[in-house]
Amino acid sequence: MRKKRISKTKLAGIVTDCVMFLCLVLQMLFVFTGNIVHEWLGIVFFACLLAHMILKRKWIAGALRNLRNNRAPGMILFEAVTVLLLLCVLALMVSAMDVSRVLFPEILIFGSADLHRYLATAVLALSVLHAGLSIRRRSEHKRRVTAAVLLLTALSVAAGAFLVPYLNRHFRKVEIGYAQAVSGEKLALAGKKPLTVYFTRLGNTDFAQDVDAVSGASLLLADGRLTGSCELLADMTRDILENEVRPIRLTGEKYPSSYSGTVADAQRELREDARPAVEQIDISGYDEIILIYPLWWNTIPMPVASFLESADFSGKTVFLIATQGSRGFGSSVRAVRDLIPGADVREGISIYCDDIPHARAELFDYLREALRREDASAKN
């Protein structure tokens, strides 16, 4: 008996689908591939999707006709999953451009990396469900296929919701050369130099002595020494301006060593509008303050709020520099302005966690423009 040959169109469809699914899985592992590869894989994914829809155009048209005429529950479910998958893919494409920092840096709508991850998880799970339902329709062992499809769909959801964040927080290690990251061109100011104040997990967390730098959003290794990401940015400002730098330090209970524990504590403090006790920082001799902080739950950490409320900012200019794992300042600018209404709060630059070790040039350009403009205004 002769075997039925697979047509070129069907073979192209199978190859396209496999490449598209492989790209989606590799994108979920961006902690290992890096951001540039992640974004280019996204381009390949959407190109394969377009090719998939072109190759399946006759099938799609026929399926829509069948949906109107055939009310079989299995067909309705399959078509509903297909439509939902298409909608999620389109939303994923928009969110991908929204959080892009390499290929589409000028696009900013929501700037939510979490939304992008949730959509990617939905697309992965719906892709598995879509393929599984398609196989089930042709299979003689429908119960077994159904069980396998449900299991794989559940595993896909778990991978996107839990495994990807876990890998990102426990397998990302950032190691840099301190002098190479911090040292460079100086900025000479005619007026008095601003004070830099920063908050970071290091110094405010009970880390074990053998803790490693496993979170690019908050910690890194500089010449083998554990360093806070915001601390590194503060050191950059000190090298650029040769100014004074002060850390915000907790005086009471510190945050737990685990990242998830810190996240939970930060959420509780935000919900309770808590004000953890911090060391006093004298800002009376400065007219300008550079405030560097990470985004926690889309706003400032509550110890930063404690610092802001503990000092008199009347008539001072505050330049905000935020670090984050998505994009933008979240609601932190409004939060700072509400806490120190007597100050002139300036939205400075928001730096993505992966970009922190290489942010000196951007930081220098921003400080040069912002502070020289302030010097010119003071003279006038």
GROMACS .gro file of C-alpha atoms in nm:
model
  380
    1MET     CA    1   0.000   0.000   0.000
    2ARG     CA    2   0.142   0.335  -0.106
    3LYS     CA    3   0.189   0.597   0.164
    4LYS     CA    4   0.004   0.921   0.113
    5ARG     CA    5   0.251   1.195   0.027
    6ILE     CA    6   0.235   1.522   0.221
    7SER     CA    7   0.177   1.820  -0.005
    8LYS     CA    8   0.432   2.100  -0.015
    9THR     CA    9   0.177   2.342   0.126
   10LYS     CA   10   0.097   2.116   0.421
   11LEU     CA   11   0.468   2.051   0.482
   12ALA     CA   12   0.535   2.426   0.477
   13GLY     CA   13   0.252   2.472   0.725
   14ILE     CA   14   0.396   2.209   0.962
   15VAL     CA   15   0.745   2.364   0.945
   16THR     CA   16   0.604   2.714   0.999
   17ASP     CA   17   0.400   2.601   1.299
   18CYS     CA   18   0.700   2.423   1.455
   19VAL     CA   19   0.926   2.726   1.409
   20MET     CA   20   0.657   2.956   1.549
   21PHE     CA   21   0.606   2.737   1.858
   22LEU     CA   22   0.982   2.701   1.911
   23CYS     CA   23   1.023   3.081   1.894
   24LEU     CA   24   0.749   3.122   2.151
   25VAL     CA   25   0.913   2.875   2.390
   26LEU     CA   26   1.259   3.033   2.346
   27GLN     CA   27   1.112   3.376   2.410
   28MET     CA   28   0.980   3.253   2.743
   29LEU     CA   29   1.344   3.170   2.829
   30PHE     CA   30   1.470   3.525   2.771
   31VAL     CA   31   1.673   3.509   3.091
   32PHE     CA   32   1.912   3.282   2.900
   33THR     CA   33   1.883   3.429   2.549
   34GLY     CA   34   1.911   3.797   2.638
   35ASN     CA   35   1.690   4.087   2.535
   36ILE     CA   36   1.820   4.143   2.180
   37VAL     CA   37   1.770   3.778   2.084
   38HIS     CA   38   1.431   3.786   2.257
   39GLU     CA   39   1.308   4.076   2.044
   40TRP     CA   40   1.435   3.931   1.716
   41LEU     CA   41   1.272   3.598   1.799
   42GLY     CA   42   0.951   3.797   1.835
   43ILE     CA   43   0.991   3.927   1.480
   44VAL     CA   44   1.043   3.569   1.354
   45PHE     CA   45   0.738   3.455   1.552
   46PHE     CA   46   0.505   3.715   1.401
   47ALA     CA   47   0.648   3.655   1.052
   48CYS     CA   48   0.569   3.283   1.094
   49LEU     CA   49   0.222   3.374   1.219
   50LEU     CA   50   0.158   3.577   0.905
   51ALA     CA   51   0.285   3.288   0.690
   52HIS     CA   52   0.063   3.049   0.888
   53MET     CA   53  -0.247   3.257   0.819
   54ILE     CA   54  -0.164   3.284   0.449
   55LEU     CA   55  -0.111   2.908   0.419
   56LYS     CA   56  -0.431   2.840   0.612
   57ARG     CA   57  -0.646   3.105   0.442
   58LYS     CA   58  -0.870   2.850   0.265
   59TRP     CA   59  -0.907   2.645   0.581
   60ILE     CA   60  -0.992   2.958   0.783
   61ALA     CA   61  -1.260   3.061   0.533
   62GLY     CA   62  -1.405   2.709   0.534
   63ALA     CA   63  -1.398   2.690   0.914
   64LEU     CA   64  -1.593   3.015   0.939
   65ARG     CA   65  -1.855   2.879   0.700
   66ASN     CA   66  -1.875   2.555   0.897
   67LEU     CA   67  -1.913   2.747   1.221
   68ARG     CA   68  -2.225   2.915   1.087
   69ASN     CA   69  -2.373   2.587   0.966
   70ASN     CA   70  -2.240   2.334   1.217
   71ARG     CA   71  -2.335   2.381   1.580
   72ALA     CA   72  -2.147   2.075   1.705
   73PRO     CA   73  -2.001   2.155   2.052
   74GLY     CA   74  -1.654   2.032   1.956
   75MET     CA   75  -1.640   2.257   1.651
   76ILE     CA   76  -1.771   2.558   1.843
   77LEU     CA   77  -1.506   2.506   2.113
   78PHE     CA   78  -1.229   2.469   1.855
   79GLU     CA   79  -1.332   2.784   1.668
   80ALA     CA   80  -1.371   2.981   1.992
   81VAL     CA   81  -1.018   2.883   2.099
   82THR     CA   82  -0.888   2.980   1.755
   83VAL     CA   83  -1.049   3.325   1.766
   84LEU     CA   84  -0.930   3.383   2.124
   85LEU     CA   85  -0.578   3.275   2.026
   86LEU     CA   86  -0.576   3.521   1.736
   87LEU     CA   87  -0.693   3.807   1.959
   88CYS     CA   88  -0.429   3.726   2.221
   89VAL     CA   89  -0.157   3.709   1.956
   90LEU     CA   90  -0.255   4.053   1.824
   91ALA     CA   91  -0.254   4.192   2.179
   92LEU     CA   92   0.085   4.024   2.236
   93MET     CA   93   0.224   4.196   1.927
   94VAL     CA   94   0.116   4.537   2.056
   95SER     CA   95   0.252   4.467   2.406
   96ALA     CA   96   0.580   4.343   2.256
   97MET     CA   97   0.636   4.674   2.076
   98ASP     CA   98   0.525   4.853   2.392
   99VAL     CA   99   0.802   4.700   2.607
  100SER     CA  100   1.064   4.686   2.330
  101ARG     CA  101   1.388   4.869   2.405
  102VAL     CA  102   1.583   4.765   2.093
  103LEU     CA  103   1.357   4.748   1.788
  104PHE     CA  104   1.069   4.980   1.886
  105PRO     CA  105   1.201   5.202   2.167
  106GLU     CA  106   0.984   5.499   2.065
  107ILE     CA  107   0.655   5.314   2.130
  108LEU     CA  108   0.519   5.348   2.484
  109ILE     CA  109   0.154   5.285   2.571
  110PHE     CA  110   0.132   5.089   2.895
  111GLY     CA  111   0.496   4.986   2.927
  112SER     CA  112   0.395   4.680   3.128
  113ALA     CA  113   0.631   4.382   3.118
  114ASP     CA  114   0.385   4.191   3.338
  115LEU     CA  115   0.105   4.240   3.083
  116HIS     CA  116   0.338   4.118   2.808
  117ARG     CA  117   0.427   3.808   3.011
  118TYR     CA  118   0.062   3.732   3.086
  119LEU     CA  119  -0.028   3.759   2.719
  120ALA     CA  120   0.267   3.538   2.620
  121THR     CA  121   0.147   3.279   2.872
  122ALA     CA  122  -0.204   3.295   2.729
  123VAL     CA  123  -0.072   3.254   2.373
  124LEU     CA  124   0.143   2.956   2.474
  125ALA     CA  125  -0.147   2.782   2.652
  126LEU     CA  126  -0.398   2.858   2.376
  127SER     CA  127  -0.150   2.737   2.113
  128VAL     CA  128  -0.120   2.403   2.291
  129LEU     CA  129  -0.498   2.384   2.331
  130HIS     CA  130  -0.554   2.480   1.965
  131ALA     CA  131  -0.312   2.215   1.837
  132GLY     CA  132  -0.445   1.956   2.080
  133LEU     CA  133  -0.808   2.009   1.978
  134SER     CA  134  -0.706   1.983   1.614
  135ILE     CA  135  -0.536   1.647   1.682
  136ARG     CA  136  -0.833   1.530   1.889
  137ARG     CA  137  -1.073   1.583   1.601
  138ARG     CA  138  -0.876   1.332   1.391
  139SER     CA  139  -0.790   1.085   1.666
  140GLU     CA  140  -0.968   0.762   1.750
  141HIS     CA  141  -0.858   0.787   2.115
  142LYS     CA  142  -1.035   1.106   2.208
  143ARG     CA  143  -1.033   1.054   2.585
  144ARG     CA  144  -0.658   0.998   2.598
  145VAL     CA  145  -0.592   1.295   2.371
  146THR     CA  146  -0.826   1.513   2.577
  147ALA     CA  147  -0.642   1.425   2.899
  148ALA     CA  148  -0.304   1.492   2.738
  149VAL     CA  149  -0.422   1.825   2.594
  150LEU     CA  150  -0.558   1.945   2.929
  151LEU     CA  151  -0.237   1.841   3.106
  152LEU     CA  152  -0.011   2.017   2.854
  153THR     CA  153  -0.230   2.329   2.863
  154ALA     CA  154  -0.209   2.339   3.243
  155LEU     CA  155   0.169   2.294   3.226
  156SER     CA  156   0.192   2.581   2.976
  157VAL     CA  157   0.003   2.811   3.212
  158ALA     CA  158   0.225   2.705   3.502
  159ALA     CA  159   0.538   2.764   3.296
  160GLY     CA  160   0.441   3.119   3.207
  161ALA     CA  161   0.297   3.212   3.546
  162PHE     CA  162   0.556   3.053   3.774
  163LEU     CA  163   0.856   2.900   3.595
  164VAL     CA  164   0.953   3.206   3.388
  165PRO     CA  165   0.951   3.448   3.688
  166TYR     CA  166   1.141   3.189   3.892
  167LEU     CA  167   1.411   3.152   3.627
  168ASN     CA  168   1.435   3.530   3.592
  169ARG     CA  169   1.487   3.580   3.963
  170HIS     CA  170   1.707   3.280   4.043
  171PHE     CA  171   1.921   3.226   3.735
  172ARG     CA  172   1.998   3.576   3.613
  173LYS     CA  173   2.345   3.674   3.727
  174VAL     CA  174   2.493   4.015   3.647
  175GLU     CA  175   2.871   4.053   3.677
  176ILE     CA  176   3.048   4.375   3.575
  177GLY     CA  177   3.377   4.558   3.612
  178TYR     CA  178   3.319   4.842   3.857
  179ALA     CA  179   3.563   5.097   3.711
  180GLN     CA  180   3.447   5.031   3.357
  181ALA     CA  181   3.082   5.086   3.456
  182VAL     CA  182   3.130   5.388   3.684
  183SER     CA  183   3.431   5.588   3.565
  184GLY     CA  184   3.423   5.835   3.280
  185GLU     CA  185   3.378   6.196   3.177
  186LYS     CA  186   3.321   6.450   3.455
  187LEU     CA  187   3.064   6.727   3.459
  188ALA     CA  188   3.181   7.065   3.589
  189LEU     CA  189   2.908   7.278   3.746
  190ALA     CA  190   2.934   7.647   3.822
  191GLY     CA  191   2.686   7.633   4.108
  192LYS     CA  192   2.664   7.412   4.414
  193LYS     CA  193   2.653   7.041   4.346
  194PRO     CA  194   2.336   6.844   4.421
  195LEU     CA  195   2.306   6.571   4.682
  196THR     CA  196   2.237   6.218   4.558
  197VAL     CA  197   2.009   6.004   4.776
  198TYR     CA  198   1.935   5.644   4.682
  199PHE     CA  199   1.749   5.340   4.809
  200THR     CA  200   1.844   4.981   4.728
  201ARG     CA  201   1.794   4.635   4.877
  202LEU     CA  202   2.159   4.602   4.976
  203GLY     CA  203   2.199   4.742   5.328
  204ASN     CA  204   1.825   4.710   5.387
  205THR     CA  205   1.798   4.331   5.357
  206ASP     CA  206   1.919   4.049   5.578
  207PHE     CA  207   2.122   3.873   5.312
  208ALA     CA  208   2.315   3.560   5.395
  209GLN     CA  209   2.693   3.599   5.381
  210ASP     CA  210   2.718   3.375   5.074
  211VAL     CA  211   2.434   3.544   4.884
  212ASP     CA  212   2.490   3.563   4.510
  213ALA     CA  213   2.375   3.829   4.262
  214VAL     CA  214   2.079   3.650   4.111
  215SER     CA  215   1.842   3.936   4.035
  216GLY     CA  216   1.936   4.188   3.769
  217ALA     CA  217   1.657   4.413   3.886
  218SER     CA  218   1.814   4.484   4.225
  219LEU     CA  219   2.156   4.321   4.271
  220LEU     CA  220   2.472   4.265   4.073
  221LEU     CA  221   2.834   4.171   4.123
  222ALA     CA  222   3.083   4.452   4.064
  223ASP     CA  223   3.439   4.315   4.068
  224GLY     CA  224   3.297   4.023   4.265
  225ARG     CA  225   3.142   4.249   4.531
  226LEU     CA  226   2.767   4.241   4.586
  227THR     CA  227   2.628   4.580   4.484
  228GLY     CA  228   2.279   4.725   4.471
  229SER     CA  229   2.168   4.843   4.127
  230CYS     CA  230   2.060   5.184   4.258
  231GLU     CA  231   2.385   5.205   4.453
  232LEU     CA  232   2.575   5.158   4.127
  233LEU     CA  233   2.379   5.444   3.967
  234ALA     CA  234   2.451   5.662   4.270
  235ASP     CA  235   2.821   5.584   4.234
  236MET     CA  236   2.795   5.690   3.871
  237THR     CA  237   2.651   6.027   3.973
  238ARG     CA  238   2.929   6.067   4.228
  239ASP     CA  239   3.189   6.000   3.959
  240ILE     CA  240   3.020   6.239   3.714
  241LEU     CA  241   2.956   6.524   3.959
  242GLU     CA  242   3.203   6.450   4.240
  243ASN     CA  243   2.916   6.519   4.477
  244GLU     CA  244   2.792   6.378   4.807
  245VAL     CA  245   2.591   6.056   4.811
  246ARG     CA  246   2.366   5.929   5.092
  247PRO     CA  247   2.185   5.593   5.116
  248ILE     CA  248   1.838   5.553   5.267
  249ARG     CA  249   1.887   5.300   5.547
  250LEU     CA  250   1.625   5.122   5.756
  251THR     CA  251   1.675   5.147   6.131
  252GLY     CA  252   1.424   4.879   6.223
  253GLU     CA  253   1.344   4.538   6.080
  254LYS     CA  254   1.501   4.474   5.740
  255TYR     CA  255   1.356   4.300   5.438
  256PRO     CA  256   1.395   3.922   5.402
  257SER     CA  257   1.672   3.775   5.190
  258SER     CA  258   1.439   3.605   4.942
  259TYR     CA  259   1.309   3.817   4.657
  260SER     CA  260   0.956   3.682   4.697
  261GLY     CA  261   0.963   3.768   5.067
  262THR     CA  262   1.068   4.125   4.989
  263VAL     CA  263   0.793   4.152   4.728
  264ALA     CA  264   0.534   4.036   4.981
  265ASP     CA  265   0.657   4.279   5.248
  266ALA     CA  266   0.662   4.566   4.999
  267GLN     CA  267   0.304   4.490   4.897
  268ARG     CA  268   0.191   4.483   5.258
  269GLU     CA  269   0.364   4.816   5.333
  270LEU     CA  270   0.204   4.975   5.029
  271ARG     CA  271  -0.139   4.843   5.121
  272GLU     CA  272  -0.102   4.975   5.477
  273ASP     CA  273   0.063   5.299   5.361
  274ALA     CA  274   0.338   5.216   5.610
  275ARG     CA  275   0.635   5.436   5.693
  276PRO     CA  276   0.932   5.217   5.794
  277ALA     CA  277   1.181   5.393   6.021
  278VAL     CA  278   1.488   5.520   5.834
  279GLU     CA  279   1.806   5.705   5.925
  280GLN     CA  280   1.778   6.082   5.908
  281ILE     CA  281   1.945   6.248   5.607
  282ASP     CA  282   2.028   6.618   5.635
  283ILE     CA  283   1.937   6.792   5.308
  284SER     CA  284   1.929   7.145   5.446
  285GLY     CA  285   2.250   7.250   5.273
  286TYR     CA  286   2.134   7.149   4.924
  287ASP     CA  287   1.899   7.315   4.678
  288GLU     CA  288   1.895   7.015   4.442
  289ILE     CA  289   1.845   6.648   4.521
  290ILE     CA  290   1.896   6.352   4.287
  291LEU     CA  291   1.669   6.073   4.413
  292ILE     CA  292   1.741   5.721   4.283
  293TYR     CA  293   1.498   5.441   4.366
  294PRO     CA  294   1.356   5.112   4.229
  295LEU     CA  295   0.991   5.078   4.132
  296TRP     CA  296   0.817   4.852   4.382
  297TRP     CA  297   0.460   4.769   4.289
  298ASN     CA  298   0.468   5.046   4.030
  299THR     CA  299   0.560   5.319   4.279
  300ILE     CA  300   0.828   5.423   4.530
  301PRO     CA  301   0.931   5.187   4.811
  302MET     CA  302   0.780   5.293   5.142
  303PRO     CA  303   1.123   5.366   5.298
  304VAL     CA  304   1.165   5.631   5.027
  305ALA     CA  305   0.831   5.778   5.138
  306SER     CA  306   0.965   5.782   5.496
  307PHE     CA  307   1.272   5.976   5.383
  308LEU     CA  308   1.067   6.227   5.184
  309GLU     CA  309   0.837   6.300   5.477
  310SER     CA  310   1.126   6.328   5.723
  311ALA     CA  311   1.292   6.629   5.558
  312ASP     CA  312   1.194   6.980   5.449
  313PHE     CA  313   1.193   6.996   5.068
  314SER     CA  314   1.041   7.343   5.044
  315GLY     CA  315   1.192   7.532   4.751
  316LYS     CA  316   1.418   7.243   4.648
  317THR     CA  317   1.443   7.078   4.306
  318VAL     CA  318   1.425   6.698   4.304
  319PHE     CA  319   1.541   6.497   4.001
  320LEU     CA  320   1.394   6.146   3.988
  321ILE     CA  321   1.584   5.846   3.853
  322ALA     CA  322   1.392   5.518   3.868
  323THR     CA  323   1.496   5.160   3.797
  324GLN     CA  324   1.239   4.906   3.686
  325GLY     CA  325   1.169   4.575   3.517
  326SER     CA  326   0.920   4.715   3.267
  327ARG     CA  327   0.923   5.076   3.148
  328GLY     CA  328   0.851   5.423   3.273
  329PHE     CA  329   0.799   5.569   3.620
  330GLY     CA  330   0.470   5.401   3.705
  331SER     CA  331   0.286   5.617   3.959
  332SER     CA  332   0.606   5.711   4.144
  333VAL     CA  333   0.630   6.070   4.014
  334ARG     CA  334   0.282   6.152   4.137
  335ALA     CA  335   0.355   5.979   4.469
  336VAL     CA  336   0.671   6.189   4.524
  337ARG     CA  337   0.493   6.511   4.431
  338ASP     CA  338   0.211   6.434   4.673
  339LEU     CA  339   0.459   6.372   4.956
  340ILE     CA  340   0.668   6.689   4.902
  341PRO     CA  341   0.430   6.948   4.752
  342GLY     CA  342   0.672   7.232   4.828
  343ALA     CA  343   0.940   7.091   4.597
  344ASP     CA  344   0.988   7.115   4.223
  345VAL     CA  345   0.988   6.746   4.128
  346ARG     CA  346   1.136   6.665   3.787
  347GLU     CA  347   1.075   6.339   3.602
  348GLY     CA  348   1.427   6.239   3.504
  349ILE     CA  349   1.514   5.903   3.349
  350SER     CA  350   1.375   5.555   3.404
  351ILE     CA  351   1.633   5.280   3.355
  352TYR     CA  352   1.547   4.919   3.274
  353CYS     CA  353   1.719   4.670   3.504
  354ASP     CA  354   1.927   4.509   3.227
  355ASP     CA  355   2.054   4.852   3.118
  356ILE     CA  356   2.181   4.965   3.459
  357PRO     CA  357   2.544   4.847   3.418
  358HIS     CA  358   2.567   5.045   3.092
  359ALA     CA  359   2.367   5.352   3.195
  360ARG     CA  360   2.652   5.594   3.268
  361ALA     CA  361   2.644   5.766   2.929
  362GLU     CA  362   2.267   5.816   2.948
  363LEU     CA  363   2.300   5.939   3.305
  364PHE     CA  364   2.576   6.182   3.209
  365ASP     CA  365   2.374   6.328   2.921
  366TYR     CA  366   2.069   6.372   3.140
  367LEU     CA  367   2.257   6.538   3.427
  368ARG     CA  368   2.446   6.766   3.190
  369GLU     CA  369   2.124   6.900   3.038
  370ALA     CA  370   1.917   6.910   3.357
  371LEU     CA  371   2.173   7.063   3.592
  372ARG     CA  372   2.320   7.312   3.348
  373ARG     CA  373   1.968   7.430   3.275
  374GLU     CA  374   1.920   7.480   3.647
  375ASP     CA  375   2.249   7.672   3.669
  376ALA     CA  376   2.139   7.898   3.383
  377SER     CA  377   1.801   7.962   3.548
  378ALA     CA  378   1.968   8.045   3.881
  379LYS     CA  379   2.194   8.302   3.715
  380ASN     CA  380   1.900   8.470   3.548
   0.00000   0.00000   0.00000
